[in-house]
XYZ file of C-alpha atoms in Angstrom:
347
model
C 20.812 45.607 -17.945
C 23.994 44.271 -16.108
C 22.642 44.982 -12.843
C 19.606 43.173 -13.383
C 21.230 40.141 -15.136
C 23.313 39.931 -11.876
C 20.597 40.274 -9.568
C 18.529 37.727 -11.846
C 21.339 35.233 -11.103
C 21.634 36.201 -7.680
C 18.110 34.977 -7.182
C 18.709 32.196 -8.985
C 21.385 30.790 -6.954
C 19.405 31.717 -3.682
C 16.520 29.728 -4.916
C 18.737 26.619 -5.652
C 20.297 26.847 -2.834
C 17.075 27.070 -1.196
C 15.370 23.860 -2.965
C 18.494 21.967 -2.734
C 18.613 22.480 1.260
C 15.009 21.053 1.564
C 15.562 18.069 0.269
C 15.675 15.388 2.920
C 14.018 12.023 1.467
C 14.939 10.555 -2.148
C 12.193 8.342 -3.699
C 12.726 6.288 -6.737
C 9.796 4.459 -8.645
C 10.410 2.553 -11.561
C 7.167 1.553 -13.926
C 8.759 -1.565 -15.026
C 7.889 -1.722 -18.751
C 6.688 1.845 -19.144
C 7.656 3.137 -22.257
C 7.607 7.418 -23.079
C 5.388 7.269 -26.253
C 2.174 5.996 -24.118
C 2.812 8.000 -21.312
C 0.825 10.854 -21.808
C -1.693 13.018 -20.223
C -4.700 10.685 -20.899
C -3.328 7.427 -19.241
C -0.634 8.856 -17.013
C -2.198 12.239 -15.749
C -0.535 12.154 -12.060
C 3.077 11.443 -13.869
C 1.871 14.284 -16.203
C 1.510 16.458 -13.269
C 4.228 15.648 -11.325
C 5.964 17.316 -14.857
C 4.160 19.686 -15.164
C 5.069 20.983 -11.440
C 8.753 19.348 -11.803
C 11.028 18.386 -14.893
C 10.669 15.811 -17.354
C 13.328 14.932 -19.515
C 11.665 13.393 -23.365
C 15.393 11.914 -24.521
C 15.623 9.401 -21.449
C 16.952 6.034 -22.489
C 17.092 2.837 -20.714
C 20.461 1.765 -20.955
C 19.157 -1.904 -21.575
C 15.939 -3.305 -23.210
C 15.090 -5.256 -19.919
C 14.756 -5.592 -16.287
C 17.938 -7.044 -14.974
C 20.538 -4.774 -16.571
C 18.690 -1.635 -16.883
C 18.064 -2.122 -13.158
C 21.749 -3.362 -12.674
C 22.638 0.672 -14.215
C 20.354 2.555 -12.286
C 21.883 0.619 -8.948
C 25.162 1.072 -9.849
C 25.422 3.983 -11.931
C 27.102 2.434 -14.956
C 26.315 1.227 -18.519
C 25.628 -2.660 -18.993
C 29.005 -2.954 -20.691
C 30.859 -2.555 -17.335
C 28.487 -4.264 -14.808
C 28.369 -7.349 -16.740
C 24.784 -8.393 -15.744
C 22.598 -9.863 -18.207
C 20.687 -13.311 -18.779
C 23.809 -15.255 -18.842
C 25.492 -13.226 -15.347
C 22.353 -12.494 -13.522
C 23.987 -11.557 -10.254
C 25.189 -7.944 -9.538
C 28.610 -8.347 -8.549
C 29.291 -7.158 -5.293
C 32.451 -5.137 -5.821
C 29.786 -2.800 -7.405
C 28.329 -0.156 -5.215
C 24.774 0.331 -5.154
C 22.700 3.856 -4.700
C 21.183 2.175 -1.766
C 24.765 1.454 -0.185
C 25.614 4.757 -0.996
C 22.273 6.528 1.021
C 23.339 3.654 3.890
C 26.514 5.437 4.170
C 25.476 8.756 4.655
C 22.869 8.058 7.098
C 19.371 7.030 5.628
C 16.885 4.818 6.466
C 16.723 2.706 3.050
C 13.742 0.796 2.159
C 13.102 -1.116 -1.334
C 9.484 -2.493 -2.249
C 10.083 -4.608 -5.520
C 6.956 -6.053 -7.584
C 9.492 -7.523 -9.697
C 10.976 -10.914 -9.279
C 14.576 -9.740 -10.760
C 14.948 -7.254 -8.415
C 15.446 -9.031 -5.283
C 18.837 -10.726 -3.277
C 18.379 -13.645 -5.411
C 20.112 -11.406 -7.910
C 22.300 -9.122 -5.653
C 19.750 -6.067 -5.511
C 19.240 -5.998 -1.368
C 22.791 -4.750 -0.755
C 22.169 -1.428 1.118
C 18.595 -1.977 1.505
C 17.641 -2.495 5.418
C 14.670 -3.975 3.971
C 14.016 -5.156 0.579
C 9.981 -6.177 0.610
C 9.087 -8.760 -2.375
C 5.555 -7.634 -3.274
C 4.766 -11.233 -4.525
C 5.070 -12.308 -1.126
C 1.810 -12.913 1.204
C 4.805 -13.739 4.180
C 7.806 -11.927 3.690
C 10.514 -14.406 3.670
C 14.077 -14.454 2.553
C 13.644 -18.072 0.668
C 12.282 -16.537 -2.704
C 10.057 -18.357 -5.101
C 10.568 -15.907 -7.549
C 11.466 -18.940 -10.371
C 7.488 -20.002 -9.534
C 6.454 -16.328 -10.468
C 9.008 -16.212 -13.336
C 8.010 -19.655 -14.650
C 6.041 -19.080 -18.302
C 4.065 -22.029 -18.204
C 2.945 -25.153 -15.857
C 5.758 -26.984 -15.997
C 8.365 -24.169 -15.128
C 6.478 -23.114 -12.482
C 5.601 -26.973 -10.977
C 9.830 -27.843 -11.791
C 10.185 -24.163 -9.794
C 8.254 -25.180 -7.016
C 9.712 -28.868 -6.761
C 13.318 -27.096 -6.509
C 12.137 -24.522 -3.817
C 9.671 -25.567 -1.906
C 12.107 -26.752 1.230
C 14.181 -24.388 1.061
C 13.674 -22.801 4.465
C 10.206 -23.066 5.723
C 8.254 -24.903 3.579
C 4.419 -23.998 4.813
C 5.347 -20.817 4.335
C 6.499 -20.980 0.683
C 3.216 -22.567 -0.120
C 1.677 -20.056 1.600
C 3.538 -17.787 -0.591
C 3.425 -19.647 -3.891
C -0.862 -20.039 -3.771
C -0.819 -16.283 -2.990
C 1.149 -15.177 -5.906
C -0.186 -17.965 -8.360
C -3.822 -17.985 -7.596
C -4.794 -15.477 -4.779
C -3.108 -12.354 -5.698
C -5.901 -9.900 -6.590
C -7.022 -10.283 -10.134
C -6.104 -6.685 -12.053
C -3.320 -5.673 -9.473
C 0.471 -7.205 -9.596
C 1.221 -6.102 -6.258
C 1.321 -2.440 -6.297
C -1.860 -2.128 -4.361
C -0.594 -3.343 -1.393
C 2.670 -1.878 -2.079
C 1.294 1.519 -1.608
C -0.770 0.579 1.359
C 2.603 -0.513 3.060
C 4.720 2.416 1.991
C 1.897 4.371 3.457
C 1.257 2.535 6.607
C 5.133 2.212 7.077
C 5.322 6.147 6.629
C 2.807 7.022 8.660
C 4.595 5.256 11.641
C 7.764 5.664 11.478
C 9.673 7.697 14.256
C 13.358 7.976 13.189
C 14.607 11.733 12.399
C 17.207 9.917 9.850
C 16.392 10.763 6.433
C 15.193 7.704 3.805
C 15.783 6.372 0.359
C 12.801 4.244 -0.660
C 12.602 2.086 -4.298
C 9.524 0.942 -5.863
C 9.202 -0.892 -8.751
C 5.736 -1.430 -10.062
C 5.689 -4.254 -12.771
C 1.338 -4.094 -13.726
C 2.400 -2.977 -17.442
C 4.164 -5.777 -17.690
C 2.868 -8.488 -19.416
C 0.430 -9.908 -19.356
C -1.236 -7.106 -19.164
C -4.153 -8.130 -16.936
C -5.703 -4.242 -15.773
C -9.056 -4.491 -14.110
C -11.841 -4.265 -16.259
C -13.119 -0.771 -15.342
C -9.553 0.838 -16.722
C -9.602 -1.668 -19.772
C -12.699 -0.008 -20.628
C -11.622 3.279 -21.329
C -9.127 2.438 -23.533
C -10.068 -0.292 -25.973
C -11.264 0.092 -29.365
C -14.863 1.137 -29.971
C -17.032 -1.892 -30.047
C -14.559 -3.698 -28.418
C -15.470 -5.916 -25.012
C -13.110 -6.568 -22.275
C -13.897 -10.842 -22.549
C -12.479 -10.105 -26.432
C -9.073 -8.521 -25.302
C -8.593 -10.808 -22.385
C -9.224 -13.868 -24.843
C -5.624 -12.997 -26.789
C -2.662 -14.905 -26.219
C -0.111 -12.971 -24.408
C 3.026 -15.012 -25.529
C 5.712 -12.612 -26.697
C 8.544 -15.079 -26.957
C 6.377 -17.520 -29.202
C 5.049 -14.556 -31.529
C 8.652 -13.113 -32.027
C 9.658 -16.654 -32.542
C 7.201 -16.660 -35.134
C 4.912 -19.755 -33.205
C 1.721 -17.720 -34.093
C 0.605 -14.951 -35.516
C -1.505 -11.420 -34.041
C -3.490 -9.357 -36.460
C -4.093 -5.431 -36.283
C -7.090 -5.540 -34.550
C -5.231 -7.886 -31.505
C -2.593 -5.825 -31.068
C -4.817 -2.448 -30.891
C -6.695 -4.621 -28.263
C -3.282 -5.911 -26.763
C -2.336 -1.392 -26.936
C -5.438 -0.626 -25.158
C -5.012 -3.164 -22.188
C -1.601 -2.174 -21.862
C -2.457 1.873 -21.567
C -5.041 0.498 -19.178
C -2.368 -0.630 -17.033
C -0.692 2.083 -17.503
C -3.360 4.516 -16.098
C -3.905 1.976 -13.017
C -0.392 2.024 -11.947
C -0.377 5.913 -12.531
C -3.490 5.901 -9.888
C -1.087 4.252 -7.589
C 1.563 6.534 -7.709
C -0.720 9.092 -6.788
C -1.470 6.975 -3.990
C 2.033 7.381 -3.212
C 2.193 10.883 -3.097
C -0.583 11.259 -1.074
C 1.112 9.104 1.698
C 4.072 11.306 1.462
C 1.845 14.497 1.767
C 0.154 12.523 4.500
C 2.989 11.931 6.047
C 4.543 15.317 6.189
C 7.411 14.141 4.260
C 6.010 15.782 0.433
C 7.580 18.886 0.536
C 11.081 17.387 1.392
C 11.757 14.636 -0.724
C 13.191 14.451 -3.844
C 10.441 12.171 -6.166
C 12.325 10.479 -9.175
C 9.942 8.845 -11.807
C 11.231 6.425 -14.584
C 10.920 3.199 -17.165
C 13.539 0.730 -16.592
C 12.448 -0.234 -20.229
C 10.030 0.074 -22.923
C 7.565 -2.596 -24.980
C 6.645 -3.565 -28.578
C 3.088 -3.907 -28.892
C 3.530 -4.868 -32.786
C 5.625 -1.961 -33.527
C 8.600 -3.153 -35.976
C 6.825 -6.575 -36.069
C 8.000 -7.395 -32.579
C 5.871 -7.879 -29.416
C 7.094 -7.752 -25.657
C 10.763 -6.564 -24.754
C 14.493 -7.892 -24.995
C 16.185 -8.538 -28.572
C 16.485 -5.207 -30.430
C 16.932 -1.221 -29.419
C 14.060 0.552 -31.493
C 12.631 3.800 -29.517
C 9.458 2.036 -28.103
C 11.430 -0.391 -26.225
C 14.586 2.186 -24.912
C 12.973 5.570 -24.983
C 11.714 5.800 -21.014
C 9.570 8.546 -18.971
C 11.844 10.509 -16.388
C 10.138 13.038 -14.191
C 12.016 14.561 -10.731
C 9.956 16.926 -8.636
C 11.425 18.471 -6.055
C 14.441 20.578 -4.539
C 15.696 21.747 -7.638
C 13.555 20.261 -10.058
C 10.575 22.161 -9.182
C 9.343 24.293 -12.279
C 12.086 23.319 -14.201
C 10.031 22.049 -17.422
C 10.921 19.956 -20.178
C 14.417 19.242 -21.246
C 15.993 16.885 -24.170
């Protein structure tokens, strides 16, 4: 029995060893809002896979119930009490290193592709990033009209656009603002063409150097907005898309108590969000197809996570930010690859 514990070790270590020397490329996608308890096999079947043939982990917790910090941690590798960056400090300070610094340093091609208007060098996130795309961007430019995206009704996003327009080229920043305002493609928050440039990007890229590439994909996000075909499968019965589109998505005004949501909105408001849920899970398959595609599959390392959850009336809340139940902190985390592969499910 000795001899055969030893030699089950043995093989062990040689297949770690193995897996770990494979791994070339990291990739880390963030579902921005994606929280564990709707994650499962019926809207999220190629995260589900990517599981099943890696490891999932079902106690992951977002160290912060919203974009900028719990983004800020993952960076920077440290809890939101030590970075210091929250609504009131909403730039990461740059005596903190970042995981894209980090890859820089050792050699990789590092590449970010943010859907998110937090996670940009407004806010400190390009440092180590030779190129940080902004997916709300028709021309990439490095003035960001982020605040015009950000802005929750007309006049934010009109007082945005007065305060940004001329900084740098202004033709452009129209450009950019009618894209992301009105000509973005209705049901899709930028992921869509995310993945198409990841994949055209992969497929022509020469260097030998290794890469680090971020994506954050923000559709389930409100307002949750998921074209029509995915709402469909996941609304009540007798429900009709026009009827769920028709609620107001305000989450600030409801917790504030500014008007009110009944059961049968918020199992509408549930269903839309799932919807999104499943669309953005379409697109990471999309992703992983470019990587197979690509040659790069079997060598990278392919990190899956929630940078935070959402209240969809649970506890009487809707949206994120304000409290720490499960739904809003409790996150998917999948890794496939290298030494992750087959390793199952683990608290």
């Amino acid at each position: 029995m000795a001899d055969a514990t030893e030699s089950d070790a043995a093989s062990s270590n040689e297949r770690d060893s193995e897996s770990h020397s494979t791994v070339r490329n990291v990739v880390l996608v963030v579902l921005d809002t994606a929280r564990a308890k709707s994650s499962g096999p019926k809207t999220s079947p190629t995260l589900n896979r990517l599981a099943n043939e890696g490891t999932s982990f079902t106690n992951a917790f977002a160290t912060a119930p919203w974009t900028l910090p719990s983004h800020a941690s993952m960076f920077t590798g440290t809890y939101s009490s030590e970075h210091g960056t929250h609504g009131d400090h909403t730039y990461l300070d740059e005596e903190l290193r970042t995981l894209a610094e980090s890859f820089a340093d050792s050699g990789y091609e590092t590449i970010g592709v943010s859907n998110n208007t937090w996670i940009t060098e407004e806010f400190g996130f390009d440092r180590g990033f030779d190129e940080l795309r902004k997916g709300w961007q028709y021309i990439q430019s490095d003035a960001d009209m982020g605040a015009v995206v950000r802005g929750e009704d007309l006049r934010e996003k009109l007082d945005a656009t007065r305060n940004r327009l001329f900084d740098g080229n202004p033709v452009v920043n129209a450009a950019n603002i009618l894209y992301s305002e009105l000509l973005q493609p209705a049901g899709d928050d930028g992921s869509d063409r995310s993945t198409t440039w990841v994949a055209n990007w992969l497929a022509e890229r020469d260097a030998d150097d290794p890469f680090f590439l971020f994506c954050n994909f923000i559709e389930p996000h409100v307002e949750y907005d998921p074209p029509q075909e995915y709402a469909e499968r996941f609304l009540p019965e007798g429900a009709s898309y026009e009827e769920a589109a028709a609620i107001r998505q305000d989450p600030r005004a409801f917790d504030c108590e500014d008007y009110e949501l009944t059961d049968r909105d918020f199992a509408l408001l549930r269903g839309l969000y799932r919807a999104e849920l499943a669309y953005v899970d379409d697109q990471l398959g999309e992703l992983r197809t470019a990587l197979e595609e690509s040659g790069e599959w079997e060598d990278t390392l392919f990190v899956v996570c929630g940078d935070h959850g959402e209240h969809i009336g649970e506890h009487g809340f809707f949206g994120h930010q304000y409290n720490l139940y499960d739904t809003l902190i409790n996150v998917p985390l999948v890794c496939h690859g290298g030494p992750f592969t087959d390793g199952g499910e683990r608290d």
